[in-house]
Every structure is written in structure tokens, then in C-alpha cells.
mmCIF file with all atom_site columns, C-alpha atoms in Angstrom:
data_model
loop_
_atom_site.group_PDB
_atom_site.id
_atom_site.type_symbol
_atom_site.label_atom_id
_atom_site.label_alt_id
_atom_site.label_comp_id
_atom_site.label_asym_id
_atom_site.label_entity_id
_atom_site.label_seq_id
_atom_site.pdbx_PDB_ins_code
_atom_site.Cartn_x
_atom_site.Cartn_y
_atom_site.Cartn_z
_atom_site.occupancy
_atom_site.B_iso_or_equiv
_atom_site.pdbx_formal_charge
_atom_site.auth_seq_id
_atom_site.auth_comp_id
_atom_site.auth_asym_id
_atom_site.auth_atom_id
_atom_site.pdbx_PDB_model_num
ATOM 1   C CA . MET A 1 1   ? 94.137  109.915 107.557 1.00 49.00 ? 1   MET A CA 1
ATOM 2   C CA . ASN A 1 2   ? 93.161  106.833 105.417 1.00 51.00 ? 2   ASN A CA 1
ATOM 3   C CA . ASN A 1 3   ? 92.979  107.063 101.674 1.00 51.00 ? 3   ASN A CA 1
ATOM 4   C CA . THR A 1 4   ? 89.206  106.817 101.532 1.00 51.00 ? 4   THR A CA 1
ATOM 5   C CA . ALA A 1 5   ? 88.862  109.813 104.030 1.00 50.00 ? 5   ALA A CA 1
ATOM 6   C CA . LEU A 1 6   ? 91.515  111.744 101.992 1.00 46.00 ? 6   LEU A CA 1
ATOM 7   C CA . ALA A 1 7   ? 89.673  110.963 98.700  1.00 47.00 ? 7   ALA A CA 1
ATOM 8   C CA . SER A 1 8   ? 86.401  112.171 100.213 1.00 50.00 ? 8   SER A CA 1
ATOM 9   C CA . MET A 1 9   ? 87.982  115.288 101.641 1.00 46.00 ? 9   MET A CA 1
ATOM 10  C CA . LEU A 1 10  ? 89.658  116.139 98.331  1.00 45.00 ? 10  LEU A CA 1
ATOM 11  C CA . ALA A 1 11  ? 86.399  115.536 96.446  1.00 47.00 ? 11  ALA A CA 1
ATOM 12  C CA . GLY A 1 12  ? 84.503  117.790 98.834  1.00 48.00 ? 12  GLY A CA 1
ATOM 13  C CA . VAL A 1 13  ? 87.123  120.603 98.531  1.00 43.00 ? 13  VAL A CA 1
ATOM 14  C CA . ALA A 1 14  ? 87.088  120.325 94.760  1.00 45.00 ? 14  ALA A CA 1
ATOM 15  C CA . MET A 1 15  ? 83.204  120.457 94.626  1.00 45.00 ? 15  MET A CA 1
ATOM 16  C CA . SER A 1 16  ? 83.075  123.461 97.010  1.00 44.00 ? 16  SER A CA 1
ATOM 17  C CA . PHE A 1 17  ? 85.604  125.274 94.826  1.00 42.00 ? 17  PHE A CA 1
ATOM 18  C CA . THR A 1 18  ? 83.627  124.474 91.744  1.00 43.00 ? 18  THR A CA 1
ATOM 19  C CA . LEU A 1 19  ? 80.581  126.093 93.333  1.00 41.00 ? 19  LEU A CA 1
ATOM 20  C CA . VAL A 1 20  ? 82.509  129.317 94.262  1.00 42.00 ? 20  VAL A CA 1
ATOM 21  C CA . VAL A 1 21  ? 84.264  130.018 90.999  1.00 42.00 ? 21  VAL A CA 1
ATOM 22  C CA . PRO A 1 22  ? 81.087  130.011 88.775  1.00 44.00 ? 22  PRO A CA 1
ATOM 23  C CA . ALA A 1 23  ? 79.352  132.234 91.383  1.00 44.00 ? 23  ALA A CA 1
ATOM 24  C CA . LEU A 1 24  ? 82.090  134.771 91.086  1.00 40.00 ? 24  LEU A CA 1
ATOM 25  C CA . ALA A 1 25  ? 82.044  134.481 87.160  1.00 43.00 ? 25  ALA A CA 1
ATOM 26  C CA . GLN A 1 26  ? 78.324  135.436 87.042  1.00 46.00 ? 26  GLN A CA 1
ATOM 27  C CA . ASP A 1 27  ? 79.156  139.137 87.324  1.00 45.00 ? 27  ASP A CA 1
ATOM 28  C CA . ALA A 1 28  ? 81.077  140.322 84.206  1.00 40.00 ? 28  ALA A CA 1
ATOM 29  C CA . THR A 1 29  ? 82.610  143.141 86.386  1.00 44.00 ? 29  THR A CA 1
ATOM 30  C CA . LYS A 1 30  ? 84.475  140.443 88.294  1.00 46.00 ? 30  LYS A CA 1
ATOM 31  C CA . THR A 1 31  ? 86.648  139.386 85.531  1.00 48.00 ? 31  THR A CA 1
ATOM 32  C CA . GLU A 1 32  ? 89.654  140.866 87.218  1.00 50.00 ? 32  GLU A CA 1
ATOM 33  C CA . VAL A 1 33  ? 88.699  138.917 90.392  1.00 49.00 ? 33  VAL A CA 1
ATOM 34  C CA . ASN A 1 34  ? 88.455  135.809 88.468  1.00 56.00 ? 34  ASN A CA 1
ATOM 35  C CA . THR A 1 35  ? 91.876  136.253 86.831  1.00 59.00 ? 35  THR A CA 1
ATOM 36  C CA . LYS A 1 36  ? 93.380  136.925 90.357  1.00 63.00 ? 36  LYS A CA 1
ATOM 37  C CA . ILE A 1 37  ? 91.660  133.795 91.702  1.00 69.00 ? 37  ILE A CA 1
ATOM 38  C CA . ASP A 1 38  ? 92.991  131.744 88.810  1.00 89.00 ? 38  ASP A CA 1
ATOM 39  C CA . SER A 1 39  ? 96.407  133.108 89.178  1.00 91.00 ? 39  SER A CA 1
ATOM 40  C CA . HIS A 1 40  ? 96.436  132.632 92.954  1.00 92.00 ? 40  HIS A CA 1
ATOM 41  C CA . LEU A 1 41  ? 95.102  129.042 92.580  1.00 93.00 ? 41  LEU A CA 1
ATOM 42  C CA . ASN A 1 42  ? 97.644  128.203 89.883  1.00 92.00 ? 42  ASN A CA 1
ATOM 43  C CA . ALA A 1 43  ? 100.479 129.359 92.151  1.00 93.00 ? 43  ALA A CA 1
ATOM 44  C CA . ALA A 1 44  ? 98.983  126.999 94.823  1.00 92.00 ? 44  ALA A CA 1
ATOM 45  C CA . VAL A 1 45  ? 98.836  124.191 92.269  1.00 92.00 ? 45  VAL A CA 1
ATOM 46  C CA . GLU A 1 46  ? 102.528 124.748 91.400  1.00 92.00 ? 46  GLU A CA 1
ATOM 47  C CA . VAL A 1 47  ? 103.370 124.425 95.140  1.00 92.00 ? 47  VAL A CA 1
ATOM 48  C CA . VAL A 1 48  ? 101.341 121.285 95.552  1.00 90.00 ? 48  VAL A CA 1
ATOM 49  C CA . GLN A 1 49  ? 102.953 119.689 92.574  1.00 90.00 ? 49  GLN A CA 1
ATOM 50  C CA . GLN A 1 50  ? 106.371 120.647 93.553  1.00 90.00 ? 50  GLN A CA 1
ATOM 51  C CA . THR A 1 51  ? 106.056 119.162 97.051  1.00 88.00 ? 51  THR A CA 1
ATOM 52  C CA . GLY A 1 52  ? 105.474 115.693 95.627  1.00 81.00 ? 52  GLY A CA 1
ATOM 53  C CA . ASN A 1 53  ? 103.128 114.860 98.464  1.00 77.00 ? 53  ASN A CA 1
ATOM 54  C CA . LEU A 1 54  ? 99.985  114.165 96.435  1.00 83.00 ? 54  LEU A CA 1
ATOM 55  C CA . PRO A 1 55  ? 98.789  110.600 96.028  1.00 82.00 ? 55  PRO A CA 1
ATOM 56  C CA . ASP A 1 56  ? 99.169  109.205 92.587  1.00 84.00 ? 56  ASP A CA 1
ATOM 57  C CA . PHE A 1 57  ? 96.054  110.057 90.622  1.00 86.00 ? 57  PHE A CA 1
ATOM 58  C CA . ASN A 1 58  ? 95.577  106.598 89.182  1.00 89.00 ? 58  ASN A CA 1
ATOM 59  C CA . ASP A 1 59  ? 95.922  105.006 92.635  1.00 91.00 ? 59  ASP A CA 1
ATOM 60  C CA . GLN A 1 60  ? 93.500  107.528 94.086  1.00 90.00 ? 60  GLN A CA 1
ATOM 61  C CA . PHE A 1 61  ? 91.110  107.046 91.207  1.00 91.00 ? 61  PHE A CA 1
ATOM 62  C CA . LYS A 1 62  ? 91.070  103.252 91.746  1.00 93.00 ? 62  LYS A CA 1
ATOM 63  C CA . LEU A 1 63  ? 90.028  103.883 95.337  1.00 93.00 ? 63  LEU A CA 1
ATOM 64  C CA . ILE A 1 64  ? 87.323  106.254 94.229  1.00 93.00 ? 64  ILE A CA 1
ATOM 65  C CA . VAL A 1 65  ? 85.937  103.749 91.736  1.00 94.00 ? 65  VAL A CA 1
ATOM 66  C CA . THR A 1 66  ? 86.033  101.036 94.400  1.00 95.00 ? 66  THR A CA 1
ATOM 67  C CA . ASN A 1 67  ? 84.298  103.256 96.924  1.00 95.00 ? 67  ASN A CA 1
ATOM 68  C CA . SER A 1 68  ? 81.637  104.076 94.349  1.00 95.00 ? 68  SER A CA 1
ATOM 69  C CA . LYS A 1 69  ? 81.014  100.365 93.835  1.00 94.00 ? 69  LYS A CA 1
ATOM 70  C CA . ASN A 1 70  ? 80.824  99.771  97.495  1.00 95.00 ? 70  ASN A CA 1
ATOM 71  C CA . TRP A 1 71  ? 78.453  102.582 98.114  1.00 95.00 ? 71  TRP A CA 1
ATOM 72  C CA . LEU A 1 72  ? 76.015  101.378 95.410  1.00 94.00 ? 72  LEU A CA 1
ATOM 73  C CA . ILE A 1 73  ? 76.303  97.707  96.549  1.00 94.00 ? 73  ILE A CA 1
ATOM 74  C CA . ARG A 1 74  ? 75.462  98.727  100.125 1.00 94.00 ? 74  ARG A CA 1
ATOM 75  C CA . GLU A 1 75  ? 72.418  100.736 98.797  1.00 94.00 ? 75  GLU A CA 1
ATOM 76  C CA . LYS A 1 76  ? 71.110  97.983  96.547  1.00 92.00 ? 76  LYS A CA 1
ATOM 77  C CA . PRO A 1 77  ? 72.929  94.686  97.123  1.00 93.00 ? 77  PRO A CA 1
ATOM 78  C CA . ASP A 1 78  ? 70.712  92.750  94.680  1.00 94.00 ? 78  ASP A CA 1
ATOM 79  C CA . ALA A 1 79  ? 72.137  94.853  91.769  1.00 93.00 ? 79  ALA A CA 1
ATOM 80  C CA . GLU A 1 80  ? 75.772  93.930  92.582  1.00 93.00 ? 80  GLU A CA 1
ATOM 81  C CA . LYS A 1 81  ? 76.354  92.125  89.206  1.00 94.00 ? 81  LYS A CA 1
ATOM 82  C CA . ASP A 1 82  ? 75.375  95.215  87.250  1.00 94.00 ? 82  ASP A CA 1
ATOM 83  C CA . ILE A 1 83  ? 77.017  97.798  89.490  1.00 95.00 ? 83  ILE A CA 1
ATOM 84  C CA . GLY A 1 84  ? 80.570  96.994  88.591  1.00 94.00 ? 84  GLY A CA 1
ATOM 85  C CA . PRO A 1 85  ? 80.191  97.511  84.876  1.00 95.00 ? 85  PRO A CA 1
ATOM 86  C CA . ALA A 1 86  ? 77.970  100.555 85.372  1.00 95.00 ? 86  ALA A CA 1
ATOM 87  C CA . VAL A 1 87  ? 80.486  102.216 87.741  1.00 95.00 ? 87  VAL A CA 1
ATOM 88  C CA . ASP A 1 88  ? 83.421  101.349 85.422  1.00 95.00 ? 88  ASP A CA 1
ATOM 89  C CA . ALA A 1 89  ? 81.602  102.969 82.482  1.00 95.00 ? 89  ALA A CA 1
ATOM 90  C CA . ALA A 1 90  ? 80.804  106.090 84.594  1.00 94.00 ? 90  ALA A CA 1
ATOM 91  C CA . ALA A 1 91  ? 84.466  106.228 85.744  1.00 93.00 ? 91  ALA A CA 1
ATOM 92  C CA . GLU A 1 92  ? 85.595  106.392 82.098  1.00 92.00 ? 92  GLU A CA 1
ATOM 93  C CA . LEU A 1 93  ? 83.986  109.865 82.006  1.00 92.00 ? 93  LEU A CA 1
ATOM 94  C CA . TYR A 1 94  ? 86.301  111.083 84.679  1.00 89.00 ? 94  TYR A CA 1
ATOM 95  C CA . LYS A 1 95  ? 89.506  109.102 84.148  1.00 87.00 ? 95  LYS A CA 1
ATOM 96  C CA . ASP A 1 96  ? 91.375  112.225 82.713  1.00 84.00 ? 96  ASP A CA 1
ATOM 97  C CA . GLN A 1 97  ? 91.013  114.397 85.766  1.00 84.00 ? 97  GLN A CA 1
ATOM 98  C CA . THR A 1 98  ? 94.692  114.122 86.753  1.00 79.00 ? 98  THR A CA 1
ATOM 99  C CA . ASP A 1 99  ? 95.145  117.834 87.407  1.00 83.00 ? 99  ASP A CA 1
ATOM 100 C CA . SER A 1 100 ? 92.104  118.025 89.416  1.00 86.00 ? 100 SER A CA 1
ATOM 101 C CA . ILE A 1 101 ? 93.532  116.356 92.438  1.00 87.00 ? 101 ILE A CA 1
ATOM 102 C CA . ALA A 1 102 ? 96.318  118.995 92.519  1.00 89.00 ? 102 ALA A CA 1
ATOM 103 C CA . ARG A 1 103 ? 93.742  121.782 92.131  1.00 90.00 ? 103 ARG A CA 1
ATOM 104 C CA . ALA A 1 104 ? 91.619  120.292 94.934  1.00 90.00 ? 104 ALA A CA 1
ATOM 105 C CA . ALA A 1 105 ? 94.555  120.121 97.271  1.00 90.00 ? 105 ALA A CA 1
ATOM 106 C CA . ALA A 1 106 ? 95.731  123.667 96.276  1.00 93.00 ? 106 ALA A CA 1
ATOM 107 C CA . VAL A 1 107 ? 92.603  125.276 97.579  1.00 93.00 ? 107 VAL A CA 1
ATOM 108 C CA . ALA A 1 108 ? 93.934  124.798 101.136 1.00 91.00 ? 108 ALA A CA 1
ATOM 109 C CA . TRP A 1 109 ? 97.158  126.267 100.301 1.00 92.00 ? 109 TRP A CA 1
ATOM 110 C CA . ALA A 1 110 ? 95.500  129.190 98.545  1.00 94.00 ? 110 ALA A CA 1
ATOM 111 C CA . ARG A 1 111 ? 93.235  129.726 101.518 1.00 94.00 ? 111 ARG A CA 1
ATOM 112 C CA . TYR A 1 112 ? 96.061  130.423 103.866 1.00 95.00 ? 112 TYR A CA 1
ATOM 113 C CA . LEU A 1 113 ? 98.777  131.922 101.672 1.00 95.00 ? 113 LEU A CA 1
ATOM 114 C CA . LYS A 1 114 ? 98.787  134.941 99.378  1.00 95.00 ? 114 LYS A CA 1
ATOM 115 C CA . GLU A 1 115 ? 99.924  134.530 95.856  1.00 95.00 ? 115 GLU A CA 1
ATOM 116 C CA . ASP A 1 116 ? 103.214 136.157 96.489  1.00 95.00 ? 116 ASP A CA 1
ATOM 117 C CA . GLU A 1 117 ? 103.770 133.956 99.556  1.00 96.00 ? 117 GLU A CA 1
ATOM 118 C CA . LEU A 1 118 ? 102.934 130.850 97.481  1.00 95.00 ? 118 LEU A CA 1
ATOM 119 C CA . LYS A 1 119 ? 105.623 131.950 94.959  1.00 96.00 ? 119 LYS A CA 1
ATOM 120 C CA . GLU A 1 120 ? 108.170 132.255 97.789  1.00 96.00 ? 120 GLU A CA 1
ATOM 121 C CA . VAL A 1 121 ? 107.172 128.817 99.002  1.00 95.00 ? 121 VAL A CA 1
ATOM 122 C CA . LEU A 1 122 ? 107.519 127.508 95.507  1.00 95.00 ? 122 LEU A CA 1
ATOM 123 C CA . ALA A 1 123 ? 111.006 128.987 95.157  1.00 96.00 ? 123 ALA A CA 1
ATOM 124 C CA . PHE A 1 124 ? 111.916 127.236 98.503  1.00 96.00 ? 124 PHE A CA 1
ATOM 125 C CA . PHE A 1 125 ? 110.635 123.907 97.282  1.00 93.00 ? 125 PHE A CA 1
ATOM 126 C CA . LYS A 1 126 ? 112.839 124.123 94.216  1.00 95.00 ? 126 LYS A CA 1
ATOM 127 C CA . THR A 1 127 ? 116.024 124.437 96.270  1.00 95.00 ? 127 THR A CA 1
ATOM 128 C CA . PRO A 1 128 ? 117.861 121.327 97.357  1.00 96.00 ? 128 PRO A CA 1
ATOM 129 C CA . ALA A 1 129 ? 116.720 121.972 100.990 1.00 96.00 ? 129 ALA A CA 1
ATOM 130 C CA . GLY A 1 130 ? 113.122 122.443 99.876  1.00 94.00 ? 130 GLY A CA 1
ATOM 131 C CA . GLN A 1 131 ? 113.231 119.243 97.785  1.00 93.00 ? 131 GLN A CA 1
ATOM 132 C CA . LYS A 1 132 ? 114.681 117.345 100.722 1.00 94.00 ? 132 LYS A CA 1
ATOM 133 C CA . PHE A 1 133 ? 111.979 118.787 103.028 1.00 92.00 ? 133 PHE A CA 1
ATOM 134 C CA . ALA A 1 134 ? 109.240 117.849 100.514 1.00 90.00 ? 134 ALA A CA 1
ATOM 135 C CA . ASN A 1 135 ? 110.687 114.267 100.381 1.00 90.00 ? 135 ASN A CA 1
ATOM 136 C CA . TYR A 1 136 ? 110.762 113.862 104.131 1.00 92.00 ? 136 TYR A CA 1
ATOM 137 C CA . GLN A 1 137 ? 107.715 116.029 105.094 1.00 90.00 ? 137 GLN A CA 1
ATOM 138 C CA . PRO A 1 138 ? 105.350 113.155 105.597 1.00 88.00 ? 138 PRO A CA 1
ATOM 139 C CA . ARG A 1 139 ? 107.754 111.213 107.719 1.00 91.00 ? 139 ARG A CA 1
ATOM 140 C CA . ILE A 1 140 ? 108.627 114.308 109.693 1.00 92.00 ? 140 ILE A CA 1
ATOM 141 C CA . LEU A 1 141 ? 104.955 115.133 110.278 1.00 89.00 ? 141 LEU A CA 1
ATOM 142 C CA . GLY A 1 142 ? 104.192 111.534 111.277 1.00 91.00 ? 142 GLY A CA 1
ATOM 143 C CA . GLU A 1 143 ? 107.081 111.277 113.668 1.00 95.00 ? 143 GLU A CA 1
ATOM 144 C CA . THR A 1 144 ? 106.282 114.734 115.146 1.00 94.00 ? 144 THR A CA 1
ATOM 145 C CA . ILE A 1 145 ? 102.645 113.641 115.873 1.00 95.00 ? 145 ILE A CA 1
ATOM 146 C CA . LYS A 1 146 ? 103.921 110.325 117.473 1.00 94.00 ? 146 LYS A CA 1
ATOM 147 C CA . SER A 1 147 ? 106.579 112.185 119.549 1.00 96.00 ? 147 SER A CA 1
ATOM 148 C CA . ILE A 1 148 ? 103.881 114.554 120.811 1.00 95.00 ? 148 ILE A CA 1
ATOM 149 C CA . GLN A 1 149 ? 101.540 111.618 121.614 1.00 95.00 ? 149 GLN A CA 1
ATOM 150 C CA . ASP A 1 150 ? 104.441 109.814 123.473 1.00 94.00 ? 150 ASP A CA 1
ATOM 151 C CA . PHE A 1 151 ? 105.248 113.075 125.309 1.00 94.00 ? 151 PHE A CA 1
ATOM 152 C CA . SER A 1 152 ? 101.643 113.542 126.242 1.00 94.00 ? 152 SER A CA 1
ATOM 153 C CA . GLY A 1 153 ? 101.363 110.036 127.512 1.00 93.00 ? 153 GLY A CA 1
ATOM 154 C CA . LEU A 1 154 ? 104.488 110.398 129.765 1.00 94.00 ? 154 LEU A CA 1
ATOM 155 C CA . MET A 1 155 ? 103.318 113.766 131.055 1.00 94.00 ? 155 MET A CA 1
ATOM 156 C CA . THR A 1 156 ? 99.877  112.385 131.824 1.00 94.00 ? 156 THR A CA 1
ATOM 157 C CA . GLN A 1 157 ? 101.371 109.457 133.742 1.00 92.00 ? 157 GLN A CA 1
ATOM 158 C CA . ALA A 1 158 ? 103.636 111.875 135.724 1.00 92.00 ? 158 ALA A CA 1
ATOM 159 C CA . ILE A 1 159 ? 100.746 114.234 136.595 1.00 94.00 ? 159 ILE A CA 1
ATOM 160 C CA . VAL A 1 160 ? 98.480  111.222 137.510 1.00 91.00 ? 160 VAL A CA 1
ATOM 161 C CA . GLN A 1 161 ? 101.217 109.874 139.870 1.00 93.00 ? 161 GLN A CA 1
ATOM 162 C CA . GLU A 1 162 ? 101.667 113.244 141.554 1.00 93.00 ? 162 GLU A CA 1
ATOM 163 C CA . ALA A 1 163 ? 97.902  113.764 141.891 1.00 91.00 ? 163 ALA A CA 1
ATOM 164 C CA . LYS A 1 164 ? 97.579  110.254 143.395 1.00 93.00 ? 164 LYS A CA 1
ATOM 165 C CA . LYS A 1 165 ? 100.182 111.150 146.034 1.00 92.00 ? 165 LYS A CA 1
ATOM 166 C CA . THR A 1 166 ? 98.137  114.234 147.064 1.00 92.00 ? 166 THR A CA 1
ATOM 167 C CA . LEU A 1 167 ? 94.864  112.228 146.981 1.00 92.00 ? 167 LEU A CA 1
ATOM 168 C CA . ASN A 1 168 ? 96.268  109.369 148.987 1.00 93.00 ? 168 ASN A CA 1
ATOM 169 C CA . ALA A 1 169 ? 97.476  111.881 151.544 1.00 93.00 ? 169 ALA A CA 1
ATOM 170 C CA . LYS A 1 170 ? 93.941  113.151 151.863 1.00 93.00 ? 170 LYS A CA 1
ATOM 171 C CA . GLY A 1 171 ? 92.690  109.605 152.571 1.00 93.00 ? 171 GLY A CA 1
ATOM 172 C CA . HIS A 1 172 ? 91.722  108.407 149.087 1.00 92.00 ? 172 HIS A CA 1
ATOM 173 C CA . LYS A 1 173 ? 92.945  104.963 148.170 1.00 90.00 ? 173 LYS A CA 1
ATOM 174 C CA . PHE A 1 174 ? 94.749  105.184 144.786 1.00 86.00 ? 174 PHE A CA 1
ATOM 175 C CA . GLN A 1 175 ? 97.391  102.704 143.812 1.00 86.00 ? 175 GLN A CA 1
#
């Protein structure tokens, strides 16, 4: 996934979460639920931070600012000279959102793992084996996907060759 898509996805996740939490907070009787949600999400944030797999906020923020400029320039090319300074000024309002990227990513972890499970995962990531896994996880996942793609390609070739033999025996002309 490219950085632009990742930034868009993380922004979307963060925005959806900001819509959910205030809706829960509207009912005063749901204070306990909100506390549990905060505790659960905070556990997920700790896991996300411990894995070390988040993009650097400053690098991501530069991409977001660039994407914002490009968006506006596509929308109104004749305003290009004013767009850069306007976006840079607007970006200043959001430059201190360092923790927000972890919270945005943590939503996915919290969606699939209970708080106590997140605490177990966190404990694992604090071990030497967990730290090693966190360090190599992106490479492992990338190589796993490539290996599966390679395997699928080889299997496809083998199946096609076998099917061609059968089809040629029936009078079809496959090479």
C-alpha cells in the first residue's frame, strides 16, 4: 500500500472513530462505556507504539500536506500560487497531532482484540522475541505475500499445462 493510500486510510479511520466516541458520550449513563472504550483503545495504542511499525508522523504529515496542496491545485489550478501558503498555514493548526496517527491505527487492533488480549500482545512485544518480530514483521509480511504470489503463479502454470493436455486430447489446439 502506498503512503498516500495509507494516509487516506488512517485519516478515514480516525475520522470514523471521532464520530463514534462523541455519539457514545451523549448519554451520561454511558460514562462507564466511554471509560472502557478509552481504556481499550489506550491498550491498542500501546501495542501500536510498541510494534514500531507506524510511519514517522512528520514524514506522514509532509505527505498529507503535499496531498492537500495537490488536491486544491487540481480543483483550481489558477489559484496555485496562493494554495501553497494557505495549505501551509492550515497545516500549522494540525502539526501537533503526533499521537493521533497511533490512535487511528489502534482502532483496527481494538476492533479485533479485547483489552486483555491487547495487554497480552503488548507483553509479547516487550520481550526480545516480540521486539525482533516487530522489527522484521514488515519484511516477513512482504516476503510472505511474494511467496504466495510466486506459489500461485507456479500452481497456475502447472494446472494450465495439465488442462491443456486434456483439452488437446479432446481435439483442441493448445500449445
